[in-house]
PDB file of C-alpha atoms in Angstrom:
ATOM      1  CA  MET A   1      92.311 109.223  81.332  1.00 68.00           C
ATOM      2  CA  THR A   2      95.103 110.312  83.679  1.00 85.00           C
ATOM      3  CA  THR A   3      95.191 108.689  87.105  1.00 91.00           C
ATOM      4  CA  GLU A   4      94.415 110.997  90.005  1.00 95.00           C
ATOM      5  CA  LEU A   5      95.104 110.685  93.719  1.00 97.00           C
ATOM      6  CA  LYS A   6      92.029 110.780  95.953  1.00 97.00           C
ATOM      7  CA  THR A   7      92.269 111.226  99.712  1.00 98.00           C
ATOM      8  CA  GLU A   8      89.898 110.672 102.619  1.00 98.00           C
ATOM      9  CA  ARG A   9      90.150 110.391 106.399  1.00 97.00           C
ATOM     10  CA  ARG A  10      89.100 107.143 108.061  1.00 97.00           C
ATOM     11  CA  GLY A  11      89.458 107.769 111.781  1.00 95.00           C
ATOM     12  CA  HIS A  12      93.144 108.361 112.554  1.00 96.00           C
ATOM     13  CA  THR A  13      94.165 107.067 109.111  1.00 98.00           C
ATOM     14  CA  LEU A  14      94.528 108.961 105.854  1.00 98.00           C
ATOM     15  CA  VAL A  15      93.646 106.849 102.808  1.00 98.00           C
ATOM     16  CA  MET A  16      95.347 107.723  99.506  1.00 98.00           C
ATOM     17  CA  THR A  17      93.641 106.091  96.520  1.00 98.00           C
ATOM     18  CA  LEU A  18      95.149 105.831  93.049  1.00 98.00           C
ATOM     19  CA  SER A  19      92.146 106.550  90.848  1.00 97.00           C
ATOM     20  CA  GLY A  20      92.326 105.611  87.175  1.00 93.00           C
ATOM     21  CA  PRO A  21      90.499 102.291  86.749  1.00 90.00           C
ATOM     22  CA  ALA A  22      90.535 102.521  82.943  1.00 91.00           C
ATOM     23  CA  THR A  23      94.336 102.147  83.012  1.00 91.00           C
ATOM     24  CA  ARG A  24      94.479  99.962  86.146  1.00 93.00           C
ATOM     25  CA  ASN A  25      95.560 103.064  88.069  1.00 95.00           C
ATOM     26  CA  ALA A  26      98.694 103.614  85.970  1.00 93.00           C
ATOM     27  CA  LEU A  27     101.098 106.181  87.388  1.00 93.00           C
ATOM     28  CA  SER A  28     101.237 109.805  86.247  1.00 88.00           C
ATOM     29  CA  PRO A  29     103.264 112.923  87.099  1.00 88.00           C
ATOM     30  CA  GLN A  30     100.124 114.465  88.614  1.00 91.00           C
ATOM     31  CA  VAL A  31      99.967 111.585  91.089  1.00 95.00           C
ATOM     32  CA  TYR A  32     103.606 112.032  92.122  1.00 95.00           C
ATOM     33  CA  ALA A  33     103.133 115.712  92.982  1.00 95.00           C
ATOM     34  CA  ALA A  34      99.837 115.079  94.764  1.00 97.00           C
ATOM     35  CA  GLY A  35     101.389 112.217  96.725  1.00 97.00           C
ATOM     36  CA  ILE A  36     104.226 114.344  98.058  1.00 97.00           C
ATOM     37  CA  GLU A  37     101.885 117.207  98.948  1.00 97.00           C
ATOM     38  CA  THR A  38      99.508 114.816 100.728  1.00 98.00           C
ATOM     39  CA  LEU A  39     102.309 113.283 102.802  1.00 98.00           C
ATOM     40  CA  ASN A  40     103.556 116.728 103.811  1.00 98.00           C
ATOM     41  CA  MET A  41     100.079 117.666 105.059  1.00 97.00           C
ATOM     42  CA  ALA A  42      99.648 114.314 106.823  1.00 98.00           C
ATOM     43  CA  GLU A  43     102.990 114.693 108.603  1.00 97.00           C
ATOM     44  CA  ALA A  44     101.973 118.114 109.934  1.00 97.00           C
ATOM     45  CA  ASN A  45      98.552 116.900 111.118  1.00 97.00           C
ATOM     46  CA  PRO A  46      98.744 115.313 114.614  1.00 96.00           C
ATOM     47  CA  GLU A  47      95.311 113.731 114.096  1.00 96.00           C
ATOM     48  CA  VAL A  48      96.719 111.548 111.289  1.00 98.00           C
ATOM     49  CA  CYS A  49      98.521 108.579 112.818  1.00 97.00           C
ATOM     50  CA  ALA A  50      98.970 106.406 109.717  1.00 98.00           C
ATOM     51  CA  VAL A  51      98.484 106.349 105.949  1.00 98.00           C
ATOM     52  CA  VAL A  52      97.063 103.627 103.702  1.00 98.00           C
ATOM     53  CA  LEU A  53      97.822 103.621  99.958  1.00 98.00           C
ATOM     54  CA  THR A  54      95.439 101.674  97.741  1.00 98.00           C
ATOM     55  CA  GLY A  55      94.041 101.544  94.214  1.00 98.00           C
ATOM     56  CA  GLU A  56      90.509 102.166  93.003  1.00 97.00           C
ATOM     57  CA  GLY A  57      88.578  99.251  91.576  1.00 94.00           C
ATOM     58  CA  ASP A  58      89.940  95.755  91.093  1.00 94.00           C
ATOM     59  CA  HIS A  59      93.655  96.579  90.892  1.00 96.00           C
ATOM     60  CA  PHE A  60      96.381  98.343  92.856  1.00 98.00           C
ATOM     61  CA  CYS A  61      98.562  99.911  90.159  1.00 96.00           C
ATOM     62  CA  ALA A  62      99.737  98.876  86.692  1.00 93.00           C
ATOM     63  CA  GLY A  63     102.911 100.956  86.996  1.00 89.00           C
ATOM     64  CA  GLY A  64     103.991 103.323  84.250  1.00 77.00           C
ATOM     65  CA  ASP A  65     101.613 104.093  81.400  1.00 68.00           C
ATOM     66  CA  LEU A  66     103.367 102.523  78.401  1.00 63.00           C
ATOM     67  CA  GLN A  67     101.628 104.852  75.959  1.00 69.00           C
ATOM     68  CA  ARG A  68     102.971 107.835  77.902  1.00 67.00           C
ATOM     69  CA  LEU A  69     106.417 106.227  78.074  1.00 67.00           C
ATOM     70  CA  SER A  70     106.364 105.631  74.331  1.00 61.00           C
ATOM     71  CA  HIS A  71     105.492 109.278  73.766  1.00 67.00           C
ATOM     72  CA  ASN A  72     108.233 110.364  76.200  1.00 65.00           C
ATOM     73  CA  ARG A  73     110.864 108.674  74.027  1.00 67.00           C
ATOM     74  CA  GLN A  74     110.429 111.614  71.649  1.00 73.00           C
ATOM     75  CA  HIS A  75     111.650 114.041  74.319  1.00 69.00           C
ATOM     76  CA  ASP A  76     115.260 114.724  75.221  1.00 72.00           C
ATOM     77  CA  LEU A  77     116.854 112.822  78.101  1.00 73.00           C
ATOM     78  CA  PRO A  78     116.702 115.738  80.600  1.00 75.00           C
ATOM     79  CA  THR A  79     112.916 115.955  80.121  1.00 70.00           C
ATOM     80  CA  GLN A  80     112.509 112.211  80.516  1.00 72.00           C
ATOM     81  CA  GLY A  81     114.780 112.278  83.559  1.00 74.00           C
ATOM     82  CA  ALA A  82     112.704 115.015  85.203  1.00 80.00           C
ATOM     83  CA  ASN A  83     109.576 112.848  84.992  1.00 82.00           C
ATOM     84  CA  LEU A  84     111.409 109.909  86.539  1.00 86.00           C
ATOM     85  CA  GLU A  85     112.903 112.096  89.264  1.00 93.00           C
ATOM     86  CA  ALA A  86     109.404 113.225  90.251  1.00 92.00           C
ATOM     87  CA  PHE A  87     108.454 109.579  90.820  1.00 94.00           C
ATOM     88  CA  HIS A  88     111.612 108.951  92.795  1.00 96.00           C
ATOM     89  CA  GLN A  89     110.967 111.952  95.013  1.00 97.00           C
ATOM     90  CA  TRP A  90     107.623 110.407  95.953  1.00 97.00           C
ATOM     91  CA  ILE A  91     109.347 107.089  96.716  1.00 97.00           C
ATOM     92  CA  GLU A  92     111.781 108.923  99.006  1.00 97.00           C
ATOM     93  CA  ALA A  93     108.895 110.757 100.669  1.00 97.00           C
ATOM     94  CA  LEU A  94     107.179 107.444 101.427  1.00 97.00           C
ATOM     95  CA  ARG A  95     110.363 105.932 102.886  1.00 96.00           C
ATOM     96  CA  SER A  96     111.181 108.917 105.095  1.00 96.00           C
ATOM     97  CA  PHE A  97     107.598 109.653 106.240  1.00 97.00           C
ATOM     98  CA  PRO A  98     107.720 109.314 110.064  1.00 97.00           C
ATOM     99  CA  LYS A  99     104.305 107.655 110.394  1.00 98.00           C
ATOM    100  CA  PRO A 100     103.346 104.137 109.270  1.00 98.00           C
ATOM    101  CA  ILE A 101     102.356 103.697 105.623  1.00 98.00           C
ATOM    102  CA  LEU A 102     100.532 100.540 104.560  1.00 98.00           C
ATOM    103  CA  ALA A 103      99.856  99.399 101.001  1.00 98.00           C
ATOM    104  CA  ALA A 104      96.493  97.680 100.456  1.00 98.00           C
ATOM    105  CA  VAL A 105      96.960  95.647  97.264  1.00 98.00           C
ATOM    106  CA  GLU A 106      94.041  94.199  95.312  1.00 98.00           C
ATOM    107  CA  GLY A 107      94.413  92.575  91.906  1.00 97.00           C
ATOM    108  CA  VAL A 108      97.548  93.444  89.976  1.00 96.00           C
ATOM    109  CA  ALA A 109     100.568  95.433  91.135  1.00 97.00           C
ATOM    110  CA  ALA A 110     102.987  95.784  88.240  1.00 96.00           C
ATOM    111  CA  GLY A 111     106.241  97.598  87.514  1.00 94.00           C
ATOM    112  CA  GLY A 112     106.277 100.962  89.247  1.00 94.00           C
ATOM    113  CA  GLY A 113     103.178  99.880  91.158  1.00 96.00           C
ATOM    114  CA  VAL A 114     105.255  97.159  92.821  1.00 97.00           C
ATOM    115  CA  SER A 115     107.990  99.716  93.556  1.00 97.00           C
ATOM    116  CA  LEU A 116     105.343 101.914  95.152  1.00 97.00           C
ATOM    117  CA  ALA A 117     104.080  99.083  97.370  1.00 98.00           C
ATOM    118  CA  LEU A 118     107.637  98.134  98.374  1.00 98.00           C
ATOM    119  CA  ALA A 119     108.288 101.730  99.463  1.00 97.00           C
ATOM    120  CA  CYS A 120     105.471 101.429 101.992  1.00 98.00           C
ATOM    121  CA  ASP A 121     106.242 100.033 105.438  1.00 98.00           C
ATOM    122  CA  LEU A 122     103.826  97.096 105.342  1.00 98.00           C
ATOM    123  CA  ILE A 123     101.906  95.381 102.536  1.00 98.00           C
ATOM    124  CA  VAL A 124      98.424  93.922 103.002  1.00 98.00           C
ATOM    125  CA  ALA A 125      97.514  91.923  99.899  1.00 98.00           C
ATOM    126  CA  SER A 126      94.428  90.175  98.631  1.00 98.00           C
ATOM    127  CA  GLU A 127      94.680  86.398  98.480  1.00 98.00           C
ATOM    128  CA  SER A 128      94.167  86.771  94.727  1.00 97.00           C
ATOM    129  CA  ALA A 129      96.668  89.628  94.273  1.00 98.00           C
ATOM    130  CA  ARG A 130      99.503  89.271  91.772  1.00 98.00           C
ATOM    131  CA  PHE A 131     102.875  91.005  91.629  1.00 98.00           C
ATOM    132  CA  VAL A 132     104.882  91.326  88.420  1.00 96.00           C
ATOM    133  CA  MET A 133     108.106  93.184  87.647  1.00 95.00           C
ATOM    134  CA  ALA A 134     108.017  92.869  83.863  1.00 89.00           C
ATOM    135  CA  TYR A 135     110.411  95.687  82.950  1.00 89.00           C
ATOM    136  CA  SER A 136     112.628  93.189  81.154  1.00 91.00           C
ATOM    137  CA  LYS A 137     109.694  92.188  78.916  1.00 89.00           C
ATOM    138  CA  VAL A 138     109.710  95.701  77.397  1.00 85.00           C
ATOM    139  CA  ALA A 139     113.515  96.055  77.388  1.00 87.00           C
ATOM    140  CA  LEU A 140     113.609  98.377  80.392  1.00 88.00           C
ATOM    141  CA  SER A 141     115.380  98.279  83.742  1.00 89.00           C
ATOM    142  CA  PRO A 142     113.476  98.927  86.986  1.00 92.00           C
ATOM    143  CA  ASP A 143     112.799 102.268  88.642  1.00 93.00           C
ATOM    144  CA  GLY A 144     111.212 103.450  91.869  1.00 94.00           C
ATOM    145  CA  GLY A 145     113.778 101.751  94.100  1.00 96.00           C
ATOM    146  CA  ALA A 146     112.733  98.197  93.233  1.00 96.00           C
ATOM    147  CA  THR A 147     116.334  96.961  92.929  1.00 97.00           C
ATOM    148  CA  TRP A 148     117.211  98.475  96.333  1.00 96.00           C
ATOM    149  CA  HIS A 149     114.177  97.103  98.177  1.00 97.00           C
ATOM    150  CA  LEU A 150     114.304  93.618  96.673  1.00 97.00           C
ATOM    151  CA  ALA A 151     118.061  93.183  97.091  1.00 96.00           C
ATOM    152  CA  ARG A 152     117.865  94.272 100.736  1.00 95.00           C
ATOM    153  CA  ALA A 153     114.897  92.042 101.482  1.00 96.00           C
ATOM    154  CA  LEU A 154     115.795  88.952  99.454  1.00 97.00           C
ATOM    155  CA  GLY A 155     119.485  89.017  98.678  1.00 96.00           C
ATOM    156  CA  ARG A 156     121.221  89.411  95.335  1.00 97.00           C
ATOM    157  CA  GLY A 157     120.270  86.154  93.645  1.00 98.00           C
ATOM    158  CA  LYS A 158     116.541  86.195  94.342  1.00 97.00           C
ATOM    159  CA  ALA A 159     116.288  89.868  93.393  1.00 97.00           C
ATOM    160  CA  LEU A 160     118.008  89.162  90.078  1.00 97.00           C
ATOM    161  CA  GLU A 161     115.708  86.209  89.395  1.00 97.00           C
ATOM    162  CA  ILE A 162     112.575  88.297  89.945  1.00 96.00           C
ATOM    163  CA  LEU A 163     113.812  91.309  87.984  1.00 96.00           C
ATOM    164  CA  TRP A 164     115.441  89.441  85.089  1.00 96.00           C
ATOM    165  CA  LEU A 165     112.661  86.930  84.414  1.00 96.00           C
ATOM    166  CA  GLY A 166     109.716  89.250  85.098  1.00 95.00           C
ATOM    167  CA  GLU A 167     107.449  86.355  86.086  1.00 96.00           C
ATOM    168  CA  GLN A 168     104.088  86.979  87.722  1.00 96.00           C
ATOM    169  CA  GLN A 169     104.011  85.934  91.368  1.00 97.00           C
ATOM    170  CA  SER A 170     101.124  85.396  93.760  1.00 98.00           C
ATOM    171  CA  ALA A 171     100.491  87.125  97.059  1.00 98.00           C
ATOM    172  CA  GLN A 172     101.184  83.795  98.777  1.00 98.00           C
ATOM    173  CA  GLN A 173     104.619  83.585  97.126  1.00 98.00           C
ATOM    174  CA  TRP A 174     105.399  87.121  98.218  1.00 98.00           C
ATOM    175  CA  GLN A 175     104.239  86.389 101.741  1.00 98.00           C
ATOM    176  CA  ALA A 176     106.599  83.395 101.847  1.00 98.00           C
ATOM    177  CA  LEU A 177     109.419  85.736 100.795  1.00 97.00           C
ATOM    178  CA  GLY A 178     108.506  88.173 103.572  1.00 97.00           C
ATOM    179  CA  LEU A 179     107.420  90.919 101.170  1.00 98.00           C
ATOM    180  CA  VAL A 180     103.685  90.681 101.938  1.00 98.00           C
ATOM    181  CA  HIS A 181     102.887  90.982 105.626  1.00 98.00           C
ATOM    182  CA  ARG A 182      99.162  90.181 105.812  1.00 97.00           C
ATOM    183  CA  LEU A 183      96.754  88.395 103.478  1.00 98.00           C
ATOM    184  CA  ALA A 184      93.078  89.301 103.230  1.00 98.00           C
ATOM    185  CA  PRO A 185      90.110  87.920 101.298  1.00 97.00           C
ATOM    186  CA  ALA A 186      89.556  89.590  97.941  1.00 96.00           C
ATOM    187  CA  GLY A 187      87.896  92.963  98.360  1.00 96.00           C
ATOM    188  CA  GLN A 188      88.866  93.292 102.011  1.00 97.00           C
ATOM    189  CA  THR A 189      92.465  94.509 101.886  1.00 98.00           C
ATOM    190  CA  LEU A 190      91.555  98.127 102.648  1.00 98.00           C
ATOM    191  CA  GLU A 191      89.584  97.147 105.753  1.00 98.00           C
ATOM    192  CA  GLN A 192      92.412  94.873 106.893  1.00 98.00           C
ATOM    193  CA  ALA A 193      94.939  97.655 106.354  1.00 98.00           C
ATOM    194  CA  LEU A 194      92.739 100.125 108.248  1.00 98.00           C
ATOM    195  CA  THR A 195      92.539  97.676 111.165  1.00 98.00           C
ATOM    196  CA  MET A 196      96.336  97.427 111.265  1.00 98.00           C
ATOM    197  CA  ALA A 197      96.651 101.198 110.993  1.00 98.00           C
ATOM    198  CA  GLU A 198      94.305 101.628 113.951  1.00 96.00           C
ATOM    199  CA  GLN A 199      96.435  99.216 115.996  1.00 97.00           C
ATOM    200  CA  LEU A 200      99.531 101.221 115.116  1.00 97.00           C
ATOM    201  CA  SER A 201      97.808 104.461 116.120  1.00 96.00           C
ATOM    202  CA  GLN A 202      97.874 103.165 119.703  1.00 95.00           C
ATOM    203  CA  VAL A 203     101.695 103.205 119.698  1.00 96.00           C
ATOM    204  CA  ALA A 204     103.447 106.421 120.746  1.00 96.00           C
ATOM    205  CA  PRO A 205     104.164 108.516 117.617  1.00 96.00           C
ATOM    206  CA  GLY A 206     107.777 109.099 118.649  1.00 96.00           C
ATOM    207  CA  VAL A 207     108.342 105.364 118.933  1.00 97.00           C
ATOM    208  CA  LEU A 208     106.853 104.701 115.495  1.00 97.00           C
ATOM    209  CA  ALA A 209     109.105 107.352 113.963  1.00 97.00           C
ATOM    210  CA  SER A 210     112.199 106.123 115.830  1.00 98.00           C
ATOM    211  CA  VAL A 211     111.733 102.490 114.850  1.00 97.00           C
ATOM    212  CA  LYS A 212     111.170 103.382 111.178  1.00 97.00           C
ATOM    213  CA  ASP A 213     114.237 105.624 111.148  1.00 97.00           C
ATOM    214  CA  LEU A 214     116.409 102.966 112.800  1.00 97.00           C
ATOM    215  CA  VAL A 215     115.240 100.165 110.509  1.00 96.00           C
ATOM    216  CA  ASN A 216     115.695 102.350 107.418  1.00 95.00           C
ATOM    217  CA  ASP A 217     119.347 102.911 108.353  1.00 94.00           C
ATOM    218  CA  SER A 218     120.072  99.444 109.738  1.00 94.00           C
ATOM    219  CA  ASP A 219     122.652  98.610 107.051  1.00 92.00           C
ATOM    220  CA  ARG A 220     125.281 100.750 108.805  1.00 94.00           C
ATOM    221  CA  PRO A 221     127.948  99.195 111.088  1.00 96.00           C
ATOM    222  CA  LEU A 222     126.756  97.770 114.421  1.00 96.00           C
ATOM    223  CA  ARG A 223     128.498 100.446 116.508  1.00 96.00           C
ATOM    224  CA  ALA A 224     126.819 103.201 114.532  1.00 97.00           C
ATOM    225  CA  GLN A 225     123.444 101.476 114.889  1.00 96.00           C
ATOM    226  CA  LEU A 226     123.947 101.071 118.646  1.00 97.00           C
ATOM    227  CA  ASP A 227     124.749 104.773 118.969  1.00 97.00           C
ATOM    228  CA  ALA A 228     121.637 105.677 116.984  1.00 97.00           C
ATOM    229  CA  GLU A 229     119.502 103.368 119.131  1.00 96.00           C
ATOM    230  CA  LYS A 230     120.871 105.030 122.259  1.00 97.00           C
ATOM    231  CA  GLN A 231     119.996 108.497 120.973  1.00 97.00           C
ATOM    232  CA  HIS A 232     116.455 107.501 120.027  1.00 97.00           C
ATOM    233  CA  PHE A 233     115.958 105.610 123.297  1.00 96.00           C
ATOM    234  CA  LEU A 234     116.952 108.589 125.433  1.00 96.00           C
ATOM    235  CA  VAL A 235     114.737 110.977 123.469  1.00 96.00           C
ATOM    236  CA  ASN A 236     111.733 108.674 123.864  1.00 96.00           C
ATOM    237  CA  LEU A 237     112.488 108.057 127.531  1.00 96.00           C
ATOM    238  CA  THR A 238     112.105 111.772 128.281  1.00 95.00           C
ATOM    239  CA  ARG A 239     108.709 112.035 126.560  1.00 95.00           C
ATOM    240  CA  PRO A 240     105.512 112.086 128.673  1.00 94.00           C
ATOM    241  CA  GLU A 241     104.153 109.015 126.871  1.00 94.00           C
ATOM    242  CA  ALA A 242     106.973 106.872 128.273  1.00 95.00           C
ATOM    243  CA  GLY A 243     106.417 108.059 131.819  1.00 94.00           C
ATOM    244  CA  GLN A 244     102.689 107.341 131.613  1.00 94.00           C
ATOM    245  CA  ALA A 245     103.112 103.942 129.961  1.00 93.00           C
ATOM    246  CA  ILE A 246     105.792 102.782 132.413  1.00 92.00           C
ATOM    247  CA  GLU A 247     103.670 103.843 135.388  1.00 92.00           C
ATOM    248  CA  GLN A 248     100.609 102.040 134.008  1.00 91.00           C
ATOM    249  CA  PHE A 249     102.671  98.895 133.495  1.00 90.00           C
ATOM    250  CA  LEU A 250     104.067  99.028 137.026  1.00 92.00           C
ATOM    251  CA  GLN A 251     100.616  99.573 138.521  1.00 88.00           C
ATOM    252  CA  GLY A 252      99.381  96.510 136.666  1.00 82.00           C
ATOM    253  CA  LYS A 253     102.277  94.459 138.075  1.00 71.00           C
ATOM    254  CA  ARG A 254     101.420  95.607 141.631  1.00 67.00           C
ATOM    255  CA  ARG A 255      97.819  94.387 141.419  1.00 67.00           C
TER     256      ARG A 255
END
């Protein structure tokens, strides 16, 4: 059965659930389109302060459905490319979304499922979660921005090691590498992610968006980054939230 994307509101957080347990929530074109549409609606809704992406059942996402990929080899390259582009558009939507997005990873995240988690801002993983980029095992190169995210986070050599060898790695190993940001007992990653999302909802929305934008573009020259920081700082300084927060801080200092 084809994986679907389910959505529900949990307080100020929108939960997106990959739902296809029979295939370990393998990715599908229907999910890509639904994911982009959901993010567009969440961005326009001021009551949504954060998004959590998770998988139904015991696993996060097995990546691409190999049976579907095998069938796609019969199509011409433009058709195959269109399917891949749809996935990549969702990856871009996750990266550019101005509100925090957290991945709650239980069980296995593999291939495109890992790329999907890496495109989120923070990863909360089960202590028993496993990450595997096994594209090389089926004579494929990665997609979904995995090469970009891993090379930026880990450097060239470590990224090549992970992507060439395709070895399964634990959540603890990924936490040591700085790729997993919080560990949770098995079965509790969604609740842990929702707790973090609620904490983030207390931060001014403009600040969340500014910090994400600045960090996303932090590979530019220092002078350009300083100029961008100045622009964001001045915009946030003029917002009512800054005036209220500064005054509250000063009143606390006076007591």
